[in-house]
Coordinates of C-alpha atoms in Angstrom, one line a residue:
X1 CA 26.7 -4.9 0.5
X2 CA 28.2 -8.0 -1.1
X3 CA 31.6 -8.2 -2.0
X4 CA 33.5 -10.7 -3.7
X5 CA 36.8 -12.5 -2.7
X6 CA 39.1 -10.6 -5.7
X7 CA 37.5 -7.3 -4.4
X8 CA 38.7 -8.1 -0.9
X9 CA 42.1 -8.9 -1.8
X10 CA 42.2 -5.6 -3.5
X11 CA 41.0 -3.5 -0.2
X12 CA 43.6 -5.7 1.8
X13 CA 46.4 -5.1 -1.0
X14 CA 45.8 -1.2 -0.9
X15 CA 45.4 -1.2 3.1
X16 CA 48.5 -3.2 3.3
X17 CA 50.4 -0.8 1.3
X18 CA 49.0 2.4 3.0
X19 CA 49.7 1.0 6.6
X20 CA 53.2 0.1 5.5
X21 CA 54.0 3.3 3.9
X22 CA 52.5 5.7 6.9
X23 CA 53.8 3.3 9.1
X24 CA 57.5 3.3 8.1
X25 CA 57.3 7.2 7.9
X26 CA 56.0 7.5 11.5
X27 CA 59.2 5.2 12.4
X28 CA 61.1 6.7 10.3
X29 CA 60.8 10.6 11.6
X30 CA 60.7 9.1 15.2
X31 CA 64.3 7.8 14.5
X32 CA 64.0 4.2 14.2
X33 CA 65.1 3.9 10.7
X34 CA 66.0 0.0 10.8
X35 CA 62.7 -0.6 11.9
X36 CA 61.0 1.7 9.3
X37 CA 62.7 -0.4 6.5
X38 CA 61.2 -3.4 8.0
X39 CA 57.8 -2.3 8.0
X40 CA 58.3 -1.2 4.5
X41 CA 59.0 -4.1 3.4
X42 CA 56.4 -6.2 4.8
X43 CA 53.9 -3.6 3.5
X44 CA 55.1 -4.0 0.1
X45 CA 55.7 -8.0 0.1
X46 CA 51.9 -8.9 -0.6
X47 CA 51.5 -6.4 -2.9
X48 CA 54.6 -7.7 -5.0
X49 CA 53.3 -11.6 -4.4
X50 CA 50.0 -10.9 -5.8
X51 CA 51.3 -9.0 -8.5
X52 CA 53.7 -11.8 -9.5
X53 CA 50.9 -14.4 -9.4
X54 CA 48.9 -12.1 -11.7
X55 CA 52.0 -11.9 -14.2
X56 CA 52.2 -15.7 -14.2
X57 CA 48.7 -15.9 -15.2
X58 CA 49.3 -13.0 -17.9
X59 CA 52.1 -15.0 -19.4
X60 CA 50.2 -18.5 -19.2
X61 CA 47.5 -16.7 -21.6
X62 CA 50.2 -15.1 -23.9
X63 CA 50.0 -11.6 -22.7
X64 CA 52.6 -9.0 -21.4
X65 CA 51.3 -6.4 -19.6
X66 CA 52.3 -3.2 -17.5
X67 CA 52.5 -5.3 -14.5
X68 CA 56.2 -6.6 -15.6
X69 CA 57.5 -3.1 -14.8
X70 CA 55.8 -2.4 -11.6
X71 CA 57.1 -6.0 -10.2
X72 CA 60.9 -5.0 -11.6
X73 CA 60.8 -1.7 -9.9
X74 CA 59.7 -2.9 -6.5
X75 CA 61.6 -6.3 -6.6
X76 CA 65.0 -3.9 -7.6
X77 CA 64.1 -1.7 -4.8
X78 CA 63.8 -4.5 -1.9
X79 CA 66.6 -6.2 -3.3
X80 CA 69.2 -3.2 -3.1
X81 CA 67.8 -1.8 0.4
X82 CA 65.5 1.1 -1.5
X83 CA 62.6 0.0 0.8
X84 CA 61.0 3.4 1.0
X85 CA 60.9 3.6 -2.8
X86 CA 59.5 0.1 -2.9
X87 CA 56.8 1.4 -0.7
X88 CA 55.5 4.3 -3.0
X89 CA 55.3 2.1 -6.0
X90 CA 53.3 -0.5 -4.2
X91 CA 50.9 2.0 -2.9
X92 CA 50.7 3.4 -6.4
X93 CA 50.0 0.1 -8.4
X94 CA 47.8 -1.4 -5.7
X95 CA 45.7 1.8 -6.2
X96 CA 45.5 1.6 -9.4
X97 CA 44.1 -1.8 -9.5
X98 CA 41.6 -1.2 -7.0
X99 CA 40.2 1.9 -8.9
X100 CA 40.0 -0.3 -12.0
X101 CA 37.7 -2.4 -10.2
X102 CA 35.7 -0.4 -8.4
X103 CA 33.3 0.7 -11.5
X104 CA 32.6 -2.9 -12.4
X105 CA 31.7 -3.6 -8.9
X106 CA 29.2 -0.4 -8.7
X107 CA 27.6 -1.8 -11.7
X108 CA 27.3 -5.0 -10.8
X109 CA 25.0 -3.7 -7.8
X110 CA 23.1 -1.5 -9.6
X111 CA 22.1 -3.9 -12.4
X112 CA 20.5 -6.4 -9.4
X113 CA 17.0 -4.3 -9.9
X114 CA 17.0 -5.1 -13.5
X115 CA 17.1 -9.1 -13.4
X116 CA 13.8 -9.5 -11.7
X117 CA 11.7 -10.3 -14.8
X118 CA 13.2 -14.1 -15.2
X119 CA 10.3 -16.7 -14.3
X120 CA 11.7 -18.9 -11.0
X121 CA 8.6 -20.8 -10.1
X122 CA 5.3 -21.7 -12.3
X123 CA 1.7 -22.1 -10.6
X124 CA 0.7 -25.4 -11.6
X125 CA -2.7 -27.2 -11.4
X126 CA -3.4 -30.4 -9.1
X127 CA -6.2 -32.3 -7.9
X128 CA -7.1 -30.1 -5.3
X129 CA -6.3 -26.7 -6.4
X130 CA -2.8 -24.9 -7.4
X131 CA 0.8 -25.2 -6.2
X132 CA 3.6 -23.1 -6.9
X133 CA 6.9 -25.3 -8.1
X134 CA 10.1 -24.3 -9.4
X135 CA 10.7 -24.4 -13.1
X136 CA 12.7 -27.4 -12.6
X137 CA 10.5 -29.7 -11.7
X138 CA 7.7 -28.5 -14.5
X139 CA 7.2 -31.9 -16.8
X140 CA 5.8 -32.4 -20.3
X141 CA 1.7 -32.8 -20.0
X142 CA 1.5 -30.4 -16.6
X143 CA -1.0 -27.9 -16.5
X144 CA 0.0 -24.4 -15.9
X145 CA -1.9 -21.4 -14.8
X146 CA -0.8 -18.2 -16.4
X147 CA -2.1 -15.4 -14.9
X148 CA -2.6 -11.7 -16.5
X149 CA 1.0 -10.1 -16.6
X150 CA 2.9 -13.4 -16.2
X151 CA 5.8 -14.6 -18.1
X152 CA 5.6 -17.8 -19.6
X153 CA 7.9 -20.0 -17.8
X154 CA 7.9 -23.4 -20.8
X155 CA 7.0 -23.7 -23.9
X156 CA 3.8 -25.3 -23.9
X157 CA -0.1 -25.0 -26.0
X158 CA -2.8 -22.9 -25.0
X159 CA -5.6 -25.1 -23.6
X160 CA -8.2 -21.9 -23.1
X161 CA -10.6 -20.8 -25.4
X162 CA -8.1 -18.2 -26.4
X163 CA -4.5 -16.4 -24.8
X164 CA -3.1 -12.8 -26.0
X165 CA 0.4 -12.8 -25.8
X166 CA 2.9 -10.5 -25.8
X167 CA 5.7 -11.7 -27.9
X168 CA 7.3 -8.4 -28.2
X169 CA 10.7 -9.6 -26.1
X170 CA 10.9 -12.6 -28.1
X171 CA 10.0 -11.7 -31.9
X172 CA 9.8 -7.9 -32.2
X173 CA 6.3 -7.7 -33.0
X174 CA 4.9 -5.1 -31.0
X175 CA 1.5 -5.7 -31.1
X176 CA -0.2 -8.6 -28.8
X177 CA -0.8 -11.8 -30.6
X178 CA -4.1 -14.5 -30.4
X179 CA -3.1 -17.9 -29.7
X180 CA -6.6 -20.0 -29.8
X181 CA -6.8 -23.2 -28.0
X182 CA -4.2 -25.5 -28.9
X183 CA -1.7 -23.1 -30.5
X184 CA 1.5 -22.6 -29.2
X185 CA 3.0 -20.3 -26.5
X186 CA 6.7 -19.5 -26.1
X187 CA 8.3 -19.1 -23.0
X188 CA 9.6 -15.6 -22.4
X189 CA 6.3 -14.1 -23.5
X190 CA 4.1 -12.1 -21.3
X191 CA 0.5 -12.7 -20.6
X192 CA -1.7 -9.3 -22.2
X193 CA -5.2 -10.6 -21.5
X194 CA -6.8 -12.9 -19.2
X195 CA -5.5 -15.7 -17.4
X196 CA -5.4 -18.7 -19.5
X197 CA -3.9 -22.4 -18.6
X198 CA -1.2 -23.8 -20.5
X199 CA 0.1 -27.5 -21.0
X200 CA 4.0 -27.7 -21.1
X201 CA 5.3 -29.3 -24.0
X202 CA 8.7 -28.9 -23.1
X203 CA 11.4 -28.8 -20.0
X204 CA 12.4 -25.7 -18.8
X205 CA 15.8 -26.3 -19.9
X206 CA 14.9 -26.8 -22.9
X207 CA 12.2 -24.1 -24.0
X208 CA 13.0 -21.0 -26.4
X209 CA 13.8 -18.6 -23.4
X210 CA 16.2 -21.2 -22.3
X211 CA 17.9 -22.0 -25.7
X212 CA 18.2 -17.9 -26.0
X213 CA 20.1 -18.5 -22.5
X214 CA 22.5 -20.3 -23.8
X215 CA 22.8 -18.5 -26.7
X216 CA 24.0 -15.6 -24.9
X217 CA 26.4 -17.9 -22.9
X218 CA 28.0 -19.0 -26.1
X219 CA 28.2 -15.4 -27.2
X220 CA 30.0 -14.3 -24.2
X221 CA 32.4 -17.0 -24.2
X222 CA 33.2 -16.7 -28.0
X223 CA 33.7 -12.7 -27.7
X224 CA 37.3 -11.7 -27.8
X225 CA 38.6 -10.7 -24.9
X226 CA 39.2 -6.9 -24.9
X227 CA 42.6 -5.0 -24.0
X228 CA 43.1 -2.4 -21.7
X229 CA 44.3 0.5 -23.0
X230 CA 47.1 0.7 -20.9
X231 CA 48.3 -3.0 -21.5
X232 CA 48.6 -1.9 -25.7
X233 CA 51.6 0.5 -24.5
X234 CA 52.9 -2.0 -22.2
X235 CA 55.5 -3.8 -24.2
X236 CA 56.7 -0.5 -25.9
X237 CA 57.4 1.2 -22.5
X238 CA 58.9 -2.4 -21.0
X239 CA 61.7 -2.3 -23.5
X240 CA 62.4 1.3 -23.3
X241 CA 62.4 1.2 -19.4
X242 CA 64.6 -2.1 -19.8
X243 CA 67.1 -0.5 -22.2
X244 CA 67.8 2.6 -20.2
X245 CA 68.1 0.9 -16.6
X246 CA 70.4 -1.8 -18.2
X247 CA 72.4 0.6 -20.0
X248 CA 72.4 2.8 -16.6
X249 CA 74.0 0.0 -14.7
X250 CA 76.3 -1.2 -17.3
X251 CA 78.4 2.2 -18.4
X252 CA 78.3 3.5 -14.3
X253 CA 78.4 0.1 -12.6
X254 CA 76.2 1.4 -10.2
X255 CA 72.9 -0.5 -9.5
X256 CA 71.1 2.1 -7.7
X257 CA 71.0 3.6 -11.1
X258 CA 69.2 1.3 -12.4
X259 CA 66.5 0.8 -9.5
X260 CA 66.2 4.5 -9.8
X261 CA 65.4 4.3 -13.4
X262 CA 63.1 1.3 -12.5
X263 CA 61.2 3.2 -9.8
X264 CA 60.7 6.3 -12.1
X265 CA 59.8 4.0 -14.8
X266 CA 56.6 2.6 -12.9
X267 CA 54.1 3.0 -15.2
X268 CA 51.5 4.9 -13.0
X269 CA 50.4 7.0 -15.4
X270 CA 49.1 4.2 -17.0
X271 CA 48.0 2.3 -14.0
X272 CA 46.5 5.5 -12.5
X273 CA 45.5 8.1 -15.4
X274 CA 43.7 5.4 -17.7
X275 CA 41.0 4.0 -14.8
X276 CA 40.5 7.5 -13.3
X277 CA 39.6 8.8 -16.7
X278 CA 37.6 6.1 -17.8
X279 CA 35.8 6.1 -14.2
X280 CA 35.0 9.3 -14.5
X281 CA 33.7 8.8 -17.8
X282 CA 31.6 6.0 -16.6
X283 CA 30.3 8.3 -13.7
X284 CA 29.8 11.2 -16.3
X285 CA 27.9 8.7 -18.5
X286 CA 25.6 7.9 -15.6
X287 CA 24.5 11.4 -14.8
X288 CA 22.9 11.1 -18.5
X289 CA 21.2 7.8 -17.7
X290 CA 23.9 5.6 -19.3
X291 CA 25.3 2.7 -17.1
X292 CA 28.2 1.3 -18.5
X293 CA 29.6 -1.7 -16.5
X294 CA 32.9 -1.0 -16.5
X295 CA 35.8 0.7 -18.2
X296 CA 36.5 -1.9 -21.0
X297 CA 33.1 -1.3 -22.3
X298 CA 33.3 2.6 -22.6
X299 CA 36.3 2.2 -24.6
X300 CA 35.0 0.1 -26.6
X301 CA 32.2 2.8 -27.0
X302 CA 34.5 5.0 -28.1
X303 CA 35.9 3.1 -30.9
X304 CA 32.6 2.0 -32.3
X305 CA 32.7 2.0 -36.3
X306 CA 29.0 0.1 -36.7
X307 CA 25.3 0.4 -35.1
X308 CA 23.2 -2.1 -35.4
X309 CA 19.5 -0.8 -34.0
X310 CA 16.7 -3.2 -33.0
X311 CA 13.2 -2.5 -33.7
X312 CA 10.6 -2.4 -31.3
X313 CA 11.0 -0.7 -27.9
X314 CA 14.5 1.0 -29.8
X315 CA 14.0 2.9 -32.4
X316 CA 10.2 2.5 -32.2
X317 CA 8.0 3.3 -28.8
X318 CA 7.3 -0.7 -28.2
X319 CA 3.7 0.1 -27.3
X320 CA 0.3 0.8 -29.6
X321 CA -0.3 4.4 -29.8
X322 CA -2.9 6.2 -31.5
X323 CA -1.9 8.0 -34.9
X324 CA -5.2 8.7 -36.9
X325 CA -8.7 9.1 -35.3
X326 CA -11.2 8.8 -38.4
X327 CA -14.8 10.3 -37.7
X328 CA -17.6 8.7 -40.0
X329 CA -20.8 10.6 -38.8
X330 CA -19.7 14.2 -38.1
X331 CA -18.7 13.4 -34.1
X332 CA -15.6 15.2 -33.1
X333 CA -12.8 12.9 -32.9
X334 CA -11.8 13.9 -29.5
X335 CA -15.4 12.5 -28.4
X336 CA -14.8 9.3 -30.3
X337 CA -11.9 8.6 -28.6
X338 CA -13.1 9.6 -25.0
X339 CA -16.4 7.4 -25.3
X340 CA -14.1 4.6 -26.8
X341 CA -11.5 5.2 -23.9
X342 CA -14.4 5.3 -21.0
X343 CA -15.6 1.7 -22.1
X344 CA -12.0 0.2 -22.5
X345 CA -11.6 1.1 -18.5
X346 CA -13.4 -2.0 -18.5
X347 CA -10.8 -4.0 -19.6
X348 CA -7.1 -4.8 -19.6
X349 CA -6.1 -5.5 -22.8
X350 CA -3.0 -3.9 -23.5
X351 CA -4.8 -1.7 -26.5
X352 CA -7.4 -1.1 -24.5
X353 CA -5.1 0.5 -21.9
X354 CA -3.3 2.6 -24.9
X355 CA -6.6 3.9 -25.8
X356 CA -7.1 4.9 -22.4
X357 CA -3.8 6.4 -21.8
X358 CA -4.3 8.3 -25.1
X359 CA -7.5 10.2 -23.8
X360 CA -6.2 10.9 -20.4
X361 CA -3.0 12.3 -22.0
X362 CA -5.4 14.7 -24.2
X363 CA -6.9 16.0 -21.0
X364 CA -10.2 14.1 -21.7
X365 CA -12.8 13.6 -18.9
X366 CA -13.6 9.4 -18.9
X367 CA -16.9 8.5 -17.2
X368 CA -17.4 5.1 -15.4
X369 CA -19.0 2.6 -17.8
X370 CA -22.0 0.5 -17.0
X371 CA -23.4 -2.8 -18.4
X372 CA -20.2 -3.8 -19.7
X373 CA -20.0 -7.0 -22.0
X374 CA -16.4 -8.4 -22.9
X375 CA -15.6 -10.8 -25.6
X376 CA -12.4 -11.9 -24.7
X377 CA -9.9 -10.7 -27.8
X378 CA -12.7 -9.4 -29.8
X379 CA -14.3 -6.0 -28.3
X380 CA -16.3 -4.6 -25.5
X381 CA -20.0 -3.2 -25.3
X382 CA -21.5 -0.8 -22.8
X383 CA -23.1 2.2 -21.5
X384 CA -21.0 5.9 -21.6
X385 CA -23.6 8.6 -20.0
X386 CA -26.4 6.8 -21.2
X387 CA -25.1 6.0 -24.9
X388 CA -24.4 2.6 -26.2
X389 CA -20.7 1.9 -27.0
X390 CA -19.3 -0.6 -28.9
X391 CA -15.5 -0.8 -29.0
X392 CA -13.4 -3.7 -30.8
X393 CA -12.1 -4.8 -34.0
X394 CA -13.9 -3.8 -37.2
X395 CA -15.7 -7.3 -37.5
X396 CA -16.3 -7.2 -34.2
X397 CA -18.4 -3.8 -34.1
X398 CA -19.6 -3.8 -37.7
X399 CA -21.7 -7.0 -36.7
X400 CA -23.7 -5.1 -34.1
X401 CA -23.6 -1.4 -36.1
X402 CA -23.9 -2.3 -39.3
X403 CA -20.8 -1.5 -42.3
X404 CA -20.0 1.9 -43.9
X405 CA -21.3 3.1 -46.9
X406 CA -17.4 2.7 -48.2
X407 CA -15.0 -0.2 -47.3
X408 CA -12.5 1.5 -44.9
X409 CA -9.0 1.7 -46.7
X410 CA -6.3 -0.9 -46.3
X411 CA -3.9 -0.4 -43.3
X412 CA -0.2 -0.2 -43.5
X413 CA 1.8 -2.8 -42.5
X414 CA 2.4 -3.0 -38.6
X415 CA -0.8 -1.2 -38.0
X416 CA -4.2 -2.2 -36.1
X417 CA -7.2 -1.0 -36.6
X418 CA -9.8 -0.1 -33.7
X419 CA -13.9 0.2 -34.6
X420 CA -15.8 2.5 -32.3
X421 CA -19.7 2.6 -32.5
X422 CA -22.2 5.0 -30.5
X423 CA -26.0 4.0 -30.5
X424 CA -26.0 1.5 -33.0
X425 CA -24.0 3.3 -36.0
X426 CA -20.4 3.3 -36.8
X427 CA -19.1 6.7 -35.3
X428 CA -15.0 6.5 -36.5
X429 CA -12.1 4.3 -36.4
X430 CA -8.9 4.7 -34.2
X431 CA -5.9 3.7 -36.3
X432 CA -2.8 2.6 -34.2
X433 CA 0.7 1.6 -34.6
X434 CA 4.4 1.3 -32.9
X435 CA 5.6 4.5 -34.1
X436 CA 9.2 5.9 -34.7
X437 CA 10.5 7.1 -31.3
X438 CA 10.7 11.1 -31.3
X439 CA 14.1 12.5 -32.8
X440 CA 15.0 9.4 -34.1
X441 CA 16.4 10.7 -37.4
X442 CA 18.2 13.8 -35.8
X443 CA 20.0 11.0 -33.3
X444 CA 21.4 9.0 -36.2
X445 CA 22.5 11.8 -37.8
X446 CA 24.3 13.1 -34.8
X447 CA 25.8 9.3 -34.3
X448 CA 27.4 9.6 -37.9
X449 CA 29.0 13.0 -37.2
X450 CA 30.4 11.1 -34.1
X451 CA 32.2 8.7 -36.5
X452 CA 29.6 5.9 -36.4
X453 CA 30.0 4.6 -40.3
X454 CA 27.6 2.3 -40.7
X455 CA 23.9 1.6 -39.0
X456 CA 21.6 -1.4 -39.3
X457 CA 18.1 -2.5 -38.1
X458 CA 17.8 -6.1 -36.9
X459 CA 14.6 -7.6 -36.1
X460 CA 12.6 -10.1 -35.9
X461 CA 9.5 -8.6 -37.0
X462 CA 8.1 -9.1 -40.7
X463 CA 9.7 -7.0 -43.8
X464 CA 7.3 -4.8 -44.5
X465 CA 7.1 -3.8 -41.3
X466 CA 10.4 -2.8 -40.7
X467 CA 10.6 -1.0 -44.4
X468 CA 7.9 1.0 -43.3
X469 CA 9.2 2.1 -40.5
X470 CA 12.7 2.5 -41.2
X471 CA 11.7 4.8 -44.5
X472 CA 13.8 7.8 -44.7
X473 CA 16.0 6.9 -42.0
X474 CA 18.9 6.2 -44.6
X475 CA 20.0 3.3 -43.0
X476 CA 23.1 1.0 -44.6
X477 CA 20.6 -2.1 -44.2
X478 CA 17.4 -3.6 -42.9
X479 CA 17.6 -7.3 -41.9
X480 CA 14.1 -8.4 -41.2
X481 CA 12.6 -11.9 -39.5
X482 CA 15.7 -12.7 -38.1
X483 CA 15.5 -15.3 -34.8
X484 CA 18.3 -14.5 -32.2
X485 CA 21.2 -16.8 -33.7
X486 CA 20.7 -14.8 -37.1
X487 CA 21.1 -11.8 -35.4
X488 CA 24.3 -13.1 -33.8
X489 CA 25.7 -14.1 -36.9
X490 CA 24.9 -10.5 -38.2
X491 CA 27.1 -8.9 -35.8
X492 CA 29.8 -11.3 -36.3
X493 CA 29.7 -10.6 -40.0
X494 CA 29.8 -7.3 -39.6
X495 CA 33.0 -6.7 -37.7
X496 CA 35.1 -6.7 -40.7
X497 CA 34.1 -3.3 -40.9
X498 CA 35.4 -2.5 -37.0
X499 CA 33.9 -2.4 -33.5
X500 CA 30.0 -3.3 -33.3
X501 CA 27.5 -1.9 -31.1
X502 CA 24.4 -3.6 -30.7
X503 CA 21.4 -2.0 -29.3
X504 CA 18.1 -3.9 -28.2
X505 CA 15.6 -4.6 -25.5
X506 CA 14.2 -8.1 -26.1
X507 CA 15.0 -11.4 -25.0
X508 CA 15.6 -12.0 -28.4
X509 CA 18.3 -9.3 -28.5
X510 CA 20.3 -10.7 -25.5
X511 CA 22.4 -13.1 -27.4
X512 CA 23.4 -10.8 -30.0
X513 CA 24.2 -8.1 -27.2
X514 CA 26.7 -10.4 -25.7
X515 CA 28.3 -11.0 -29.0
X516 CA 28.9 -7.4 -29.9
X517 CA 31.9 -5.3 -29.1
X518 CA 29.4 -3.2 -27.3
X519 CA 26.0 -4.8 -26.1
X520 CA 23.5 -1.9 -25.1
X521 CA 20.2 -2.7 -23.6
X522 CA 17.1 -0.6 -22.8
X523 CA 17.3 -1.0 -19.2
X524 CA 14.0 1.0 -18.6
X525 CA 11.3 -1.4 -20.2
X526 CA 13.4 -3.9 -21.5
X527 CA 14.0 -7.5 -20.8
X528 CA 16.3 -8.7 -17.7
X529 CA 17.7 -10.8 -20.4
X530 CA 19.2 -8.4 -22.4
X531 CA 19.8 -6.2 -19.8
X532 CA 21.9 -8.9 -18.1
X533 CA 23.8 -9.9 -21.3
X534 CA 24.8 -6.2 -22.2
X535 CA 27.7 -4.2 -21.7
X536 CA 25.7 -0.9 -21.6
X537 CA 22.2 -0.3 -19.9
X538 CA 20.1 3.0 -20.9
X539 CA 18.3 3.5 -17.7
X540 CA 16.3 5.8 -19.2
X541 CA 13.6 4.8 -22.0
X542 CA 15.3 6.9 -24.5
X543 CA 17.5 5.4 -27.2
X544 CA 18.8 9.1 -28.0
X545 CA 21.1 8.6 -25.0
X546 CA 23.3 7.1 -27.0
X547 CA 24.6 10.6 -28.9
X548 CA 25.8 11.5 -25.0
X549 CA 26.8 8.5 -24.1
X550 CA 29.1 8.0 -27.3
X551 CA 30.4 11.3 -26.8
X552 CA 31.2 10.8 -23.4
X553 CA 33.2 7.4 -24.2
X554 CA 35.1 9.1 -26.5
X555 CA 36.1 12.3 -24.5
X556 CA 37.3 10.4 -21.4
X557 CA 39.4 8.1 -23.7
X558 CA 41.0 11.0 -25.5
X559 CA 41.8 12.6 -22.2
X560 CA 43.3 9.2 -20.4
X561 CA 45.2 9.1 -24.1
X562 CA 46.4 12.7 -23.6
X563 CA 46.9 11.6 -19.6
X564 CA 49.2 8.9 -21.0
X565 CA 51.2 10.6 -23.4
X566 CA 52.0 13.4 -21.3
X567 CA 52.9 10.9 -18.0
X568 CA 54.8 8.4 -19.9
X569 CA 56.9 11.6 -21.3
X570 CA 57.7 12.6 -18.5
X571 CA 58.7 9.6 -16.8
X572 CA 61.0 8.8 -19.8
X573 CA 62.5 12.1 -19.4
X574 CA 63.0 11.3 -15.4
X575 CA 64.2 7.7 -16.5
X576 CA 67.3 9.6 -18.5
X577 CA 67.7 12.0 -15.4
X578 CA 68.3 8.8 -13.3
X579 CA 70.5 7.0 -15.4
X580 CA 72.8 10.0 -15.6
X581 CA 72.4 10.0 -11.6
X582 CA 70.8 13.3 -11.1
X583 CA 67.9 11.4 -9.0
X584 CA 68.2 8.7 -6.3
X585 CA 65.7 5.9 -6.0
X586 CA 63.6 7.9 -3.4
X587 CA 63.6 11.2 -5.4
X588 CA 62.6 9.2 -8.6
X589 CA 59.9 7.7 -6.8
X590 CA 58.9 11.3 -5.3
X591 CA 59.2 12.6 -8.9
X592 CA 56.4 9.7 -10.0
X593 CA 54.3 10.9 -7.3
X594 CA 54.5 14.7 -8.8
X595 CA 53.8 13.1 -12.5
X596 CA 50.7 10.9 -10.5
X597 CA 49.0 14.0 -9.1
X598 CA 49.5 16.0 -12.9
X599 CA 48.0 13.0 -14.9
X600 CA 45.3 12.3 -12.6
X601 CA 44.4 16.2 -12.2
X602 CA 44.1 16.1 -15.8
X603 CA 42.4 12.8 -16.2
X604 CA 39.5 14.3 -13.9
X605 CA 38.5 16.5 -16.6
X606 CA 36.4 13.4 -17.9
X607 CA 34.4 14.5 -14.8
X608 CA 33.2 17.7 -16.7
X609 CA 32.9 16.5 -20.3
X610 CA 29.7 18.2 -21.6
X611 CA 27.7 16.7 -24.5
X612 CA 25.9 18.4 -26.9
X613 CA 22.0 18.3 -26.2
X614 CA 19.9 16.1 -28.2

């Protein structure tokens, strides 16, 4: 298991603080109080040094955080010989920072499996055969072999008779498109048909996919950093602490009272309760298939006001499905589907595979076809159970079995028509489309009840398709025909209404996901680029997981705030008691420990958040 240098430092600090505290206690109870004080001092020093470095970095960035209170309490305790109190504070601080980084490290490890789609090599023709070469070695004019299922590595032109390209990850168009010889093929699209040759027209670094990656990087850099929930309380709490500590020292002349105030004031309820509640929320969200890459994105989810949704693969299934079967000669519709699917077993075309899947889902028995002939991109002919079957585009089939007496009605935008001929007659048509996901309307209504005020569609698909799919959903706006940079501009424009959440699954969504306050990727079948750029990944292919995810995020944030208010309130009461001399520094540290236990137990309630079922 890999760990970053920062993670190793945090592990070392918590080990040093714990070792110093326990070692000092062992020496103290064995009668070596002088040596115990030295061990406590040694255990505190590395934590205090790391804390001071972090404070200087924060001040350089113009930020004032709770770290200053922790540094003051440790420094004052060491200065006036209260080493045990300093050791307790050091352990609590080191434990809090470790908890904050724990969830992010776990999320990074779980994300590695989602990043395998990005092409790193390509197959290039050479004089005596083929060779695999790194993308950086491809030059314009190189002839590449793009096998079935391969991601096109660079922009180029098709040199074979034709190619079928799935561009859904780039443009949002859910159905594959055909590119004739000499036609353009964009990097990042997937070969959905037979292998074809591609002549590179650009370097990999200048291609469409690389341009989208650069947009992601720029969007991430321009994204405003999110303040931690604890830090938003820091300045007020810091001022209260200094006022009470200074007043205690000023009016009594006893510096130990100020030390006691600072020790009680150590913001462990903020340092510990907030990350515990949010990490618990992360774990709870993962139980529902929502992988959140850290406490910051989880908190941002809880404050979302605007939701922007991609269409293909997000609102819709992202793959063609049969929505209607028309029979023209009295043949049972299931029989039309069964015979068409039996013949389609002989090809890997995505529409054919969708027909086979639909037949199997209906429990239909598929015979093995014989004498199959395929016209790439047009259709198939063959024998099934002794019958002559023709399946393909309407023109392909009518050219072999003749036209219907009446012209087939025009299809809705975004639909595909597959004709089926049986024994020389037009037997039926299969109407295919990329339908809306089940439960989408209920999901959107639930999100509005949870406080999402604006819901928009942002897609690269055609306007007529976008409007047909979203009809009746009550969206606040539909934006179609968008390029990746236009999606980023839409996200930025919507920020005037509050924090923005963007949901998508394609490469073209990645820049907008990076620019949004919360980017959510469909990780089950989505592009690796979108999963990498996003703050949240839906590990199951269900957009309705958004509801439980937001509900858990809001519940975890509410519990964190409850813990903060209760903990800080108790700390202020303890500070006042210490200022009047009722608590020594060590007693103050023990009181703070009791407060810590209480707020942590409360924060752990986030593990039991039960979102309403969708």
